[in-house]
Coordinates of C-alpha atoms in Angstrom, one line a residue:
M1 CA 0.3 0.1 0.0
R2 CA 2.8 2.3 0.9
F3 CA 4.0 2.4 -2.9
L4 CA 0.5 2.9 -4.4
D5 CA -0.2 6.8 -6.0
I6 CA -3.6 7.9 -4.4
R7 CA -5.3 6.8 -8.4
A8 CA -4.4 3.3 -7.3
R9 CA -5.8 3.4 -4.3
M10 CA -8.7 5.3 -5.4
L11 CA -9.2 2.5 -7.7
L12 CA -8.5 -0.2 -5.3
A13 CA -10.8 1.1 -2.9
A14 CA -14.0 0.9 -6.3
L15 CA -13.0 -2.5 -6.8
L16 CA -12.6 -4.5 -3.4
P17 CA -15.7 -5.0 -2.3
V18 CA -17.4 -5.1 -5.8
T19 CA -14.9 -8.5 -5.8
L20 CA -15.3 -9.8 -2.5
V21 CA -19.1 -9.6 -3.6
A22 CA -18.2 -11.6 -7.1
V23 CA -16.3 -14.2 -5.3
L24 CA -18.7 -14.9 -2.8
L25 CA -21.2 -14.9 -4.5
S26 CA -19.6 -17.7 -6.9
S27 CA -18.3 -19.4 -4.3
V28 CA -21.5 -20.4 -3.2
F29 CA -23.0 -20.7 -6.6
L30 CA -20.1 -23.2 -7.7
S31 CA -20.3 -25.1 -4.6
G32 CA -24.4 -25.6 -4.6
R33 CA -24.0 -26.8 -7.7
Y34 CA -20.9 -29.3 -7.1
A35 CA -23.4 -30.6 -4.3
D36 CA -26.0 -30.8 -6.6
L37 CA -24.1 -32.5 -9.7
D38 CA -22.8 -35.3 -7.3
E39 CA -26.3 -36.3 -5.8
A40 CA -27.3 -36.6 -9.2
H41 CA -24.5 -39.0 -10.0
Q42 CA -24.5 -40.8 -6.7
Q43 CA -28.3 -41.0 -7.6
R44 CA -28.1 -42.7 -10.9
A45 CA -25.5 -44.7 -10.1
R46 CA -27.4 -46.2 -7.6
S47 CA -30.8 -46.8 -9.9
L48 CA -28.1 -48.6 -12.7
V49 CA -26.8 -51.0 -9.8
R50 CA -31.2 -51.5 -8.4
Q51 CA -31.8 -52.4 -12.2
L52 CA -28.8 -54.7 -12.9
A53 CA -29.5 -56.2 -9.1
S54 CA -33.4 -57.0 -9.9
A55 CA -32.7 -57.9 -14.0
S56 CA -29.7 -60.7 -12.5
E57 CA -31.9 -62.0 -9.7
Y58 CA -34.0 -65.2 -12.7
G59 CA -30.0 -65.6 -13.8
L60 CA -28.8 -66.2 -10.1
F61 CA -31.6 -68.1 -9.1
S62 CA -31.5 -70.3 -12.4
A63 CA -27.5 -70.4 -12.9
N64 CA -28.3 -68.7 -15.9
T65 CA -24.1 -67.4 -16.8
S66 CA -25.2 -66.1 -20.5
S67 CA -28.4 -64.6 -19.1
L68 CA -26.0 -63.0 -16.5
Q69 CA -23.5 -62.3 -19.2
S70 CA -25.9 -60.2 -21.7
I71 CA -27.2 -58.0 -18.4
A72 CA -23.3 -57.3 -17.4
A73 CA -22.2 -56.8 -21.3
G74 CA -25.7 -54.4 -21.4
A75 CA -24.5 -52.5 -18.8
L76 CA -21.3 -51.0 -20.3
R77 CA -23.5 -49.0 -22.9
E78 CA -24.1 -46.6 -20.1
S79 CA -21.5 -44.1 -21.0
D80 CA -19.8 -43.6 -16.8
V81 CA -20.1 -47.5 -16.4
R82 CA -16.9 -48.9 -16.2
S83 CA -17.5 -52.2 -15.0
V84 CA -20.0 -55.2 -14.5
L85 CA -18.7 -57.8 -11.9
I86 CA -21.9 -60.2 -10.8
L87 CA -21.2 -63.0 -7.9
D88 CA -23.2 -65.7 -6.5
A89 CA -24.2 -66.5 -2.6
Q90 CA -20.2 -67.7 -2.3
G91 CA -18.6 -65.3 -4.3
Q92 CA -18.1 -67.2 -7.2
T93 CA -17.3 -64.7 -10.2
L94 CA -20.5 -65.8 -12.7
A95 CA -20.1 -63.1 -14.8
V96 CA -18.4 -59.7 -16.2
A97 CA -17.6 -57.3 -18.1
G98 CA -14.5 -54.5 -18.0
W99 CA -13.6 -55.6 -14.5
T100 CA -9.7 -55.4 -14.4
G101 CA -9.6 -57.1 -10.7
Q102 CA -7.5 -53.8 -9.4
V103 CA -10.1 -53.1 -6.9
V104 CA -9.7 -55.7 -3.9
L105 CA -13.8 -56.2 -2.5
P106 CA -14.8 -55.8 1.0
A107 CA -16.8 -58.5 2.5
L108 CA -19.8 -59.0 0.9
G109 CA -23.9 -58.6 2.7
T110 CA -27.4 -57.8 2.9
Q111 CA -26.8 -54.0 2.3
E112 CA -26.2 -52.3 -0.2
Q113 CA -21.9 -50.5 0.1
H114 CA -20.7 -47.6 -2.4
W115 CA -17.3 -45.7 -2.0
V116 CA -14.8 -44.3 -4.3
D117 CA -11.4 -46.0 -4.9
A118 CA -8.1 -44.3 -4.1
R119 CA -6.7 -45.4 -6.7
T120 CA -9.0 -44.8 -9.9
G121 CA -11.0 -42.8 -8.4
H122 CA -14.4 -44.1 -9.9
D123 CA -17.8 -44.9 -7.5
L124 CA -17.7 -48.7 -6.5
L125 CA -21.4 -50.0 -5.8
I126 CA -22.1 -53.4 -4.1
Q127 CA -25.4 -54.4 -4.3
P128 CA -27.1 -57.8 -2.9
V129 CA -29.3 -59.9 -4.9
S130 CA -32.5 -60.6 -2.9
P131 CA -34.8 -63.5 -4.2
S132 CA -38.4 -61.6 -4.2
Q133 CA -40.8 -62.9 -1.5
L134 CA -44.6 -64.0 -3.5
Q135 CA -47.3 -64.7 -1.9
L136 CA -49.1 -67.7 -2.6
D137 CA -52.3 -68.1 0.2
D138 CA -53.8 -65.6 1.7
L139 CA -55.4 -67.7 4.0
F140 CA -52.0 -67.9 5.8
E141 CA -51.2 -64.4 5.1
G142 CA -49.2 -63.1 8.6
R143 CA -48.4 -66.4 8.7
G144 CA -44.8 -68.3 9.2
R145 CA -43.4 -65.8 6.3
A146 CA -39.9 -65.3 6.5
D147 CA -38.3 -61.2 6.9
V148 CA -37.0 -60.4 4.0
A149 CA -33.9 -58.8 5.4
D150 CA -33.8 -62.2 6.9
V151 CA -33.5 -63.7 3.8
P152 CA -29.7 -64.8 2.3
P153 CA -29.0 -63.2 -0.8
L154 CA -29.1 -64.8 -4.0
G155 CA -25.5 -63.0 -5.2
H156 CA -24.0 -59.9 -5.3
V157 CA -24.2 -57.0 -8.5
V158 CA -20.5 -54.7 -8.1
M159 CA -20.3 -52.0 -11.0
E160 CA -17.8 -49.1 -11.5
V161 CA -19.0 -46.1 -12.2
S162 CA -16.7 -43.1 -13.8
R163 CA -16.9 -39.4 -12.6
A164 CA -15.1 -37.6 -15.6
G165 CA -19.0 -36.7 -16.5
V166 CA -19.1 -34.6 -12.5
V167 CA -16.1 -33.4 -13.6
S168 CA -16.5 -32.3 -16.8
R169 CA -19.6 -30.5 -16.0
S170 CA -18.1 -29.0 -12.7
Q171 CA -15.3 -27.6 -14.6
D172 CA -18.0 -26.3 -16.9
M173 CA -19.6 -24.6 -14.5
L174 CA -16.5 -23.2 -12.9
A175 CA -15.7 -21.8 -16.5
I176 CA -19.0 -20.1 -17.0
G177 CA -18.9 -19.0 -12.6
L178 CA -15.3 -17.2 -13.4
A179 CA -16.8 -15.7 -16.7
V180 CA -19.1 -13.8 -14.8
T181 CA -17.2 -12.8 -12.2
L182 CA -14.4 -11.9 -14.7
G183 CA -17.0 -9.6 -16.8
G184 CA -18.1 -7.6 -13.2
L185 CA -14.9 -6.9 -12.5
L186 CA -14.4 -5.5 -15.7
F187 CA -17.5 -3.8 -15.5
G188 CA -17.0 -2.5 -12.3
S189 CA -13.6 -1.6 -13.0
V190 CA -14.8 0.5 -16.3
L191 CA -17.7 1.9 -13.7
A192 CA -15.1 2.5 -10.6
V193 CA -12.7 4.6 -13.3
R194 CA -15.1 6.8 -14.9
I195 CA -16.7 8.0 -11.3
G196 CA -13.3 8.0 -10.0
R197 CA -11.8 10.5 -11.9
G198 CA -14.1 13.4 -11.0
V199 CA -12.4 12.5 -7.1
I200 CA -8.8 11.9 -8.4
R201 CA -7.7 14.6 -10.8
P202 CA -7.9 17.9 -7.7
I203 CA -6.4 15.5 -5.6
L204 CA -4.1 14.7 -8.1
R205 CA -3.5 18.7 -9.3
V206 CA -2.9 19.5 -5.5
S207 CA -0.3 16.0 -5.3
R208 CA 1.9 17.4 -8.3
M209 CA 2.1 21.3 -6.8
I210 CA 3.5 19.5 -3.3
E211 CA 6.1 17.6 -5.6
R212 CA 7.2 20.5 -6.8
I213 CA 7.5 22.5 -3.8
G214 CA 9.4 19.6 -1.9
A215 CA 11.6 19.7 -5.4
G216 CA 12.5 23.4 -4.5
E217 CA 9.9 24.9 -7.0
L218 CA 8.9 27.7 -4.6
G219 CA 7.6 30.2 -6.9
V220 CA 4.7 27.2 -8.0
R221 CA 0.6 28.3 -8.0
G222 CA -2.0 26.3 -8.7
E223 CA -5.0 27.9 -9.8
V224 CA -8.2 28.4 -7.7
R225 CA -11.0 26.7 -8.9
P226 CA -14.9 27.9 -8.2
D227 CA -15.8 24.3 -8.1
D228 CA -12.6 22.6 -7.0
P229 CA -13.9 20.3 -4.0
L230 CA -10.3 21.0 -2.9
R231 CA -10.6 24.7 -3.5
D232 CA -9.9 25.6 0.8
L233 CA -6.5 22.8 0.4
Q234 CA -5.3 24.4 -2.9
Q235 CA -5.9 29.0 -1.5
G236 CA -3.7 27.1 1.7
L237 CA -1.3 25.6 -0.5
N238 CA -0.6 28.9 -2.1
Q239 CA -0.2 30.8 0.5
M240 CA 2.0 28.2 2.2
A241 CA 4.7 27.9 -1.6
E242 CA 4.6 31.7 -0.8
H243 CA 5.6 32.0 3.2
L244 CA 8.6 29.0 1.9
Q245 CA 9.6 31.5 -0.8
Q246 CA 9.9 34.6 1.7
G247 CA 11.9 32.0 4.4
R248 CA 14.1 31.2 1.3
D249 CA 14.8 34.0 0.5
E250 CA 15.7 35.5 3.8
L251 CA 17.8 32.6 4.5
E252 CA 19.6 32.2 1.7
R253 CA 20.7 36.7 2.3
R254 CA 21.7 34.7 5.5
V255 CA 23.7 32.2 4.6
V256 CA 26.0 34.7 2.8
L257 CA 26.8 37.2 5.1
A258 CA 27.5 34.2 7.5
T259 CA 29.7 32.3 5.1
A260 CA 31.5 35.8 4.4
E261 CA 31.9 35.6 8.3
L262 CA 32.8 32.3 8.2
R263 CA 35.7 32.8 5.3
S264 CA 37.0 36.0 7.1
K265 CA 37.1 33.5 10.2
K266 CA 38.4 30.7 8.7
E267 CA 41.2 33.1 6.9
E268 CA 42.1 34.2 10.3
A269 CA 42.1 31.0 11.9
E270 CA 44.5 29.8 9.8
T271 CA 46.5 33.1 9.6
A272 CA 46.9 32.4 13.6
T273 CA 47.3 28.3 12.6
R274 CA 50.3 29.7 10.5
A275 CA 51.7 32.3 12.4
K276 CA 51.4 29.7 15.8
S277 CA 53.2 27.0 13.8
R278 CA 56.1 29.2 13.2
F279 CA 56.3 30.3 16.0
L280 CA 56.3 27.2 17.8
A281 CA 58.7 25.7 15.1
A282 CA 61.1 28.6 16.1
A283 CA 60.3 28.7 19.9
S284 CA 60.9 25.2 19.6
H285 CA 64.5 24.6 17.5
D286 CA 65.0 28.4 20.2
L287 CA 64.2 25.6 23.1
R288 CA 66.7 22.6 21.6
Q289 CA 69.7 24.9 21.1
P290 CA 70.3 25.4 24.4
I291 CA 69.2 22.9 26.2
H292 CA 71.2 21.1 23.6
A293 CA 74.4 23.2 25.0
L294 CA 73.6 22.3 28.8
G295 CA 73.7 18.9 28.0
M296 CA 77.1 18.8 26.7
F297 CA 77.8 21.3 29.2
V298 CA 76.6 19.4 31.7
A299 CA 77.8 15.9 30.7
R300 CA 81.8 17.7 30.7
L301 CA 81.0 18.9 34.1
A302 CA 80.7 15.7 35.5
Q303 CA 83.8 14.3 34.3
L304 CA 85.5 17.0 36.5
P305 CA 86.8 16.1 39.7
H306 CA 84.6 17.7 42.3
D307 CA 83.7 17.1 46.0
R308 CA 80.2 15.6 47.4
E309 CA 78.3 18.7 47.8
T310 CA 78.8 19.5 44.1
R311 CA 78.5 15.7 42.7
H312 CA 74.6 15.9 44.1
L313 CA 74.4 18.9 42.3
I314 CA 75.7 18.2 39.7
A315 CA 73.3 14.9 39.6
N316 CA 70.1 17.1 40.5
L317 CA 70.8 18.9 37.2
E318 CA 71.6 16.0 34.7
A319 CA 68.3 14.5 36.2
S320 CA 66.8 17.6 35.1
V321 CA 68.7 17.8 32.0
R322 CA 67.7 14.5 31.0
A323 CA 63.6 15.4 32.4
M324 CA 63.9 18.4 29.5
Q325 CA 65.1 16.0 26.9
D326 CA 62.8 13.2 27.8
L327 CA 60.0 15.4 27.0
L328 CA 61.4 16.8 23.9
D329 CA 61.9 13.2 22.8
A330 CA 58.4 12.4 23.7
L331 CA 57.0 15.5 21.7
L332 CA 59.1 14.7 18.8
D333 CA 56.9 10.8 18.8
I334 CA 54.2 12.6 18.6
S335 CA 54.9 15.2 15.8
R336 CA 56.1 12.4 14.1
L337 CA 53.1 10.1 14.6
D338 CA 50.9 13.4 13.8
A339 CA 52.4 14.1 10.5
D340 CA 52.9 10.3 9.5
A341 CA 56.4 10.2 9.3
V342 CA 57.1 6.8 11.4
R343 CA 57.5 4.6 8.8
V344 CA 56.6 0.2 9.3
Q345 CA 58.8 -2.0 8.1
L346 CA 56.9 -5.3 9.0
Q347 CA 59.3 -8.3 9.6
P348 CA 59.4 -11.5 11.4
V349 CA 60.3 -10.1 15.0
P350 CA 61.7 -13.1 17.7
L351 CA 60.7 -12.6 21.0
A352 CA 63.6 -13.8 22.7
P353 CA 66.1 -11.3 22.2
L354 CA 62.9 -8.9 22.8
F355 CA 63.1 -9.8 26.3
E356 CA 66.7 -10.5 26.9
Q357 CA 66.6 -6.4 26.0
L358 CA 63.3 -5.4 28.0
R359 CA 65.3 -7.3 31.1
G360 CA 68.7 -5.7 31.0
A361 CA 67.3 -2.3 30.6
L362 CA 64.6 -2.2 33.2
M363 CA 65.6 -5.1 36.0
P364 CA 67.9 -2.3 37.4
V365 CA 64.8 0.0 37.7
A366 CA 62.4 -3.2 39.2
T367 CA 65.8 -3.8 41.4
D368 CA 66.1 0.1 42.6
K369 CA 62.1 0.2 43.9
G370 CA 62.2 -3.2 45.2
L371 CA 60.3 -4.5 43.1
R372 CA 60.4 -8.0 41.1
L373 CA 60.7 -8.2 37.2
R374 CA 59.8 -11.3 35.5
V375 CA 59.5 -11.9 31.4
R376 CA 58.7 -15.4 30.4
D377 CA 61.1 -16.2 27.7
S378 CA 59.7 -17.8 24.1
A379 CA 61.2 -18.5 21.7
L380 CA 58.1 -17.8 18.8
W381 CA 58.3 -15.0 16.1
V382 CA 56.1 -12.4 15.3
Q383 CA 55.1 -10.4 12.7
S384 CA 55.8 -6.6 13.4
D385 CA 57.9 -3.7 13.4
P386 CA 61.6 -4.3 15.6
T387 CA 62.3 -1.1 17.0
L388 CA 58.3 0.1 17.1
L389 CA 57.4 -3.2 19.4
H390 CA 60.4 -2.7 21.1
R391 CA 59.2 1.0 22.2
I392 CA 55.8 0.2 22.6
L393 CA 56.8 -3.0 25.1
L394 CA 59.6 -0.1 27.0
N395 CA 57.0 2.2 27.3
L396 CA 54.3 -0.4 29.1
V397 CA 56.8 -2.3 31.3
S398 CA 58.9 1.3 32.3
N399 CA 54.7 2.4 33.0
A400 CA 54.1 -0.6 35.0
L401 CA 57.2 -0.5 36.8
R402 CA 56.4 3.4 38.0
Y403 CA 52.9 3.4 39.2
T404 CA 53.3 -0.1 41.2
G405 CA 54.4 0.2 45.1
H406 CA 54.6 -4.1 45.8
G407 CA 55.2 -6.7 44.2
G408 CA 55.8 -7.1 40.7
V409 CA 55.4 -6.5 37.1
L410 CA 55.4 -9.4 34.7
V411 CA 56.1 -10.2 30.7
G412 CA 54.6 -12.9 28.9
C413 CA 52.7 -14.7 25.8
R414 CA 50.6 -16.8 25.0
R415 CA 48.8 -18.2 21.7
S416 CA 45.3 -16.6 20.9
R417 CA 42.4 -17.1 17.4
G418 CA 43.2 -20.9 17.3
G419 CA 47.0 -20.8 16.9
S420 CA 47.4 -17.7 13.8
H421 CA 47.9 -14.9 16.5
L422 CA 49.6 -14.1 19.8
W423 CA 48.4 -12.0 23.2
L424 CA 51.7 -10.1 24.7
E425 CA 50.7 -9.1 28.2
V426 CA 52.4 -6.9 30.7
W427 CA 50.8 -7.5 34.6
D428 CA 51.6 -5.4 37.5
T429 CA 50.3 -5.0 41.2
G430 CA 50.5 -1.2 40.8
V431 CA 47.2 1.1 42.1
G432 CA 45.3 0.1 38.9
I433 CA 42.7 2.7 36.6
P434 CA 39.1 2.8 37.4
A435 CA 36.9 2.4 34.9
E436 CA 36.0 5.8 34.3
H437 CA 39.4 6.5 32.8
Q438 CA 40.3 3.9 30.9
Q439 CA 39.7 5.5 27.9
D440 CA 41.4 8.8 29.1
I441 CA 44.8 7.6 30.0
F442 CA 45.9 6.9 26.6
R443 CA 44.5 10.8 25.6
E444 CA 48.3 13.5 25.5
F445 CA 49.6 14.7 28.8
Y446 CA 46.8 13.1 30.9
Q447 CA 47.4 11.6 34.2
I448 CA 45.8 10.2 37.3
G449 CA 46.3 12.0 41.0
N450 CA 49.3 13.7 39.2
P451 CA 47.1 17.8 39.5
E452 CA 50.6 18.6 40.6
R453 CA 52.2 17.3 37.8
D454 CA 55.4 15.5 39.3
R455 CA 58.2 14.1 36.8
S456 CA 58.9 12.0 38.8
K457 CA 55.1 10.0 37.9
G458 CA 55.8 10.4 33.7
L459 CA 55.0 13.0 31.5
G460 CA 51.3 11.4 30.3
L461 CA 52.4 10.6 27.3
G462 CA 54.2 7.1 27.1
L463 CA 50.5 5.2 27.1
N464 CA 49.4 8.3 24.5
I465 CA 52.6 7.1 21.9
V466 CA 51.8 3.1 22.5
D467 CA 48.5 3.3 21.8
R468 CA 49.2 5.5 18.4
T469 CA 51.8 3.1 17.6
A470 CA 50.4 0.2 18.5
R471 CA 47.5 1.5 15.3
L472 CA 49.8 2.5 13.3
L473 CA 51.1 -1.2 13.3
G474 CA 47.4 -2.7 12.7
H475 CA 47.9 -4.5 17.0
E476 CA 44.9 -4.4 18.5
L477 CA 45.6 -3.0 22.3
K478 CA 43.4 -3.8 25.2
L479 CA 43.6 -2.7 28.9
C480 CA 42.2 -4.7 31.9
S481 CA 42.9 -2.8 35.5
V482 CA 41.0 -3.6 39.1
P483 CA 41.7 -0.5 41.2
G484 CA 43.6 -1.7 44.6
H485 CA 44.7 -5.0 42.4
G486 CA 46.5 -3.8 39.0
T487 CA 46.6 -4.0 35.8
R488 CA 46.9 -5.3 32.6
F489 CA 47.9 -4.6 29.1
R490 CA 48.0 -7.2 25.8
L491 CA 48.5 -6.5 22.6
E492 CA 47.2 -8.9 20.0
L493 CA 50.1 -9.7 17.3
P494 CA 50.3 -12.2 14.2
L495 CA 52.6 -15.3 14.6
A496 CA 55.3 -15.7 11.7
P497 CA 57.3 -18.2 11.1
A498 CA 60.2 -18.9 12.9
G499 CA 63.7 -18.2 12.0
D500 CA 67.1 -18.6 11.7
L501 CA 67.5 -17.0 15.4
Q502 CA 71.6 -17.5 15.5
A503 CA 72.1 -16.1 12.3
L504 CA 70.0 -13.2 12.9
M505 CA 72.1 -12.4 16.5
A506 CA 75.3 -13.2 14.5
A507 CA 74.0 -10.4 12.3
E508 CA 73.1 -7.8 14.8
Q509 CA 75.9 -8.8 16.8
P510 CA 77.6 -5.3 17.7
Q511 CA 81.2 -4.8 16.0
Q512 CA 84.2 -3.9 17.6
L513 CA 83.6 -0.8 18.8
V514 CA 86.2 2.1 17.3
D515 CA 88.4 4.0 20.3
V516 CA 86.8 8.2 19.3
R517 CA 90.4 8.7 21.5
G518 CA 92.0 10.6 18.1
L519 CA 89.8 10.8 15.8
R520 CA 90.0 13.8 13.7
I521 CA 86.4 15.8 13.9
L522 CA 85.4 19.0 12.3
V523 CA 82.1 20.4 13.7
I524 CA 79.7 22.9 11.0
E525 CA 77.8 25.1 14.4
D526 CA 76.6 28.4 14.1
D527 CA 75.5 28.8 17.8
R528 CA 78.3 30.4 20.0
Q529 CA 77.3 28.2 23.5
S530 CA 76.5 25.0 21.4
A531 CA 79.6 24.6 19.6
Q532 CA 81.9 25.6 22.5
A533 CA 80.1 22.4 24.5
L534 CA 80.3 20.7 21.8
R535 CA 83.8 21.1 21.4
G536 CA 84.9 20.5 25.4
L537 CA 82.6 17.3 25.0
L538 CA 84.6 15.7 22.3
D539 CA 88.0 17.6 24.1
S540 CA 87.3 15.6 26.6
W541 CA 87.1 12.3 24.7
G542 CA 90.5 12.7 23.3
C543 CA 89.3 13.7 20.0
V544 CA 90.8 16.3 17.4
V545 CA 88.6 18.7 16.6
A546 CA 88.5 21.9 14.7
V547 CA 85.4 24.5 14.5
V548 CA 83.5 26.5 12.3
E549 CA 80.3 28.2 11.4
G550 CA 79.1 27.7 7.8
L551 CA 80.7 26.5 4.1
Q552 CA 83.4 28.4 3.9
G553 CA 84.9 28.0 7.4
A554 CA 85.0 24.3 6.6
L555 CA 86.5 24.4 3.2
T556 CA 89.3 27.3 4.6
V557 CA 90.1 24.1 7.2
V558 CA 90.0 21.8 5.1
D559 CA 92.4 23.2 2.8
G560 CA 94.7 24.4 5.5
G561 CA 95.3 20.6 5.6
F562 CA 93.0 19.8 8.2
V563 CA 91.6 16.3 7.0
P564 CA 88.6 15.0 9.2
D565 CA 87.7 11.6 10.0
L566 CA 83.9 12.7 9.9
V567 CA 81.8 15.7 9.9
L568 CA 78.9 16.8 12.6
S569 CA 77.2 19.9 10.9
D570 CA 73.9 21.9 12.3
F571 CA 71.5 21.9 10.2
R572 CA 70.3 25.1 9.7
L573 CA 73.7 27.7 9.6
R574 CA 74.3 31.5 8.8
A575 CA 73.7 33.1 6.3
G576 CA 70.6 30.3 4.5
E577 CA 73.0 27.5 4.5
S578 CA 72.1 24.4 5.0
G579 CA 74.0 21.7 6.6
M580 CA 72.6 18.8 4.4
Q581 CA 74.4 21.0 0.8
T582 CA 77.8 21.8 3.1
L583 CA 78.4 18.5 3.6
Q584 CA 77.8 17.6 0.0
T585 CA 80.3 20.2 -1.2
L586 CA 82.7 18.9 1.3
R587 CA 82.4 15.3 0.3
T588 CA 83.1 16.7 -3.3
Q589 CA 85.9 19.2 -2.6
L590 CA 87.5 15.9 -0.7
E591 CA 86.5 13.0 -3.2
R592 CA 85.5 10.8 -1.1
P593 CA 82.1 9.6 1.1
L594 CA 83.1 11.5 4.1
P595 CA 81.1 10.0 7.4
A596 CA 79.3 12.8 8.4
C597 CA 75.7 13.4 11.0
L598 CA 73.3 16.2 11.1
M599 CA 72.5 17.8 14.4
S600 CA 69.3 19.7 14.0
G601 CA 66.5 21.5 16.4
D602 CA 64.0 21.0 13.7
T603 CA 61.6 18.4 14.1
D604 CA 60.1 18.7 10.6
P605 CA 59.1 15.7 8.9
E606 CA 60.0 16.6 5.9
L607 CA 63.4 17.0 7.4
I608 CA 63.6 14.2 8.4
Q609 CA 62.9 12.6 5.3
A610 CA 65.4 14.6 3.2
C611 CA 68.1 12.8 6.0
R612 CA 66.3 9.2 5.2
D613 CA 66.7 10.0 1.1
A614 CA 69.9 11.5 1.5
G615 CA 71.8 8.9 3.8
L616 CA 73.1 11.0 7.0
P617 CA 71.7 10.4 10.3
L618 CA 69.8 12.6 11.9
L619 CA 70.1 13.5 15.7
H620 CA 67.5 15.9 17.0
K621 CA 68.3 18.4 19.6
P622 CA 69.1 18.2 22.7
V623 CA 71.6 15.4 21.5
R624 CA 72.3 13.1 24.5
P625 CA 76.2 12.9 24.8
A626 CA 76.2 8.9 25.3
K627 CA 74.2 8.6 22.3
L628 CA 76.3 11.4 20.1
R629 CA 79.4 9.1 21.2
T630 CA 77.7 6.0 20.0
L631 CA 76.7 7.2 16.4
I632 CA 80.9 8.9 15.9
R633 CA 82.0 5.0 17.0
R634 CA 79.5 3.4 14.2
L635 CA 80.3 6.8 11.7
A636 CA 84.3 6.0 12.7
R637 CA 84.3 2.3 11.4
P638 CA 86.3 1.3 8.4
Q639 CA 83.9 0.9 5.6
P640 CA 83.9 -1.9 3.3
A641 CA 85.7 -1.3 0.0
P642 CA 83.5 -1.2 -2.8
S643 CA 83.2 -4.2 -5.2

């Protein structure tokens, strides 16, 4: 009904009662006629079998089989009689005509029997042949006369009658009934259509107008006719269309004004965003420069002999510098994730060396807090990025140790999904996380119970980095925690086929470390404090250092006979010079692939990608002295000669 238009509904409303009445009358008429035909057929069949029984009485009495056969054959002249069987009192067949013998006869008795055979659909009648009772002497009327019902029959007549005639006449009546019904429906349809046009036309006219208004044609107006039964409705629609048109025009004017205002606000916001980005980039660079120099000065200061109180002050100073470096490193990780600058390299990763690194790095932290760190070894391999996976586990276990006061932390794994995946789990017996905070802890700088922003409780960035890195790798991270009992972090990883662990460990075995003492290092740094701090640190390591501010100074030093073993260059130099271009010029001047490293306070992802394309290591300021020394040793290793 919901898909019919108003014309179809009106026609349906007119035809449905007519159809129901016609079908009902035809059904009543046909059912009555079917009953009459069936009754007439049964009466005729009973009449025929009784006539045959009466005609067969003498033949049965005299055992005249030829007469009985003639009677049976004569019965077949009737069009609907299919077979006749005449039996004697003992059930022996005396005459038969058309009988197939497929029907099983019931027990013969003194009563007339009639049924319809289920296999053939024919009527079967059994009529007993009773002897006639003649009154020979009226004198003795009523005496010694036997009851007819008590006299045994002389035999039986079995007749099979077809119902084909009844079926044919029933079909003829059904066809006539359907023809009459269809004729009535056709007449009713024509009449309903002719009558309904006068009612439907005004409704359709209003309906089309409503459709055009709904399509946005608010300027449409309908004709108001004096004889229109929907005259008031048409006038109301015209008024509504006029009001809608006025409202739309007013709304369009407001939208134009609002759009212009929003465009202006958007441009202001974009300008402010660009200004903020430039400010943050400049502030980040300018902040990293002095912190970088401070870290170098503190590292150099810690190498000098001091009394106990001074060493204590230097240790606190180192802790403060490390806290600033940790914050800047975390912000760098966040910015790289925001800029999609992290490149995922999925490969089979063995868990055994990964767990061993965790145990070696964090066991001293657990021991200092009096906690028990258990890492259950596993020989399984997973499909992941080894560097990013190690960072995820390091953050999870460090976070667990930080918020666990007693007990310990457990790291283990087990198979899932029928053996195709692995659950890597980190359990702790810490304070737990309430349910209302379990989603918020993955936001940046969100911490529970640390309103004073105590640095010893972390920065609130570790779990955010974990969550975003896991999503980047396609690993599902789940949290389950009970306040007061502990927390479990579960990372689901796909299993990978096991590889040759010994060959992998041999390939990753660090080569013999190069002593940095005596290395000639060219430092290109335009910031005086950073250059001075870096020179002092390198001098304390026994390096031979030359410090310049740009390309011209580097060329002058090289022309003066200083042949560097490697170059440490800032990315941004004076007069718009680039450290990357400076290194390329030096390599061209020296005609050899000079080992080099870039240092920068910029965190632009494009710079990271450019250094990766150029094959240059990039250290973000502030640079940790230990990390710098490790990189210098790696760069100073003799490179294999090209084949």
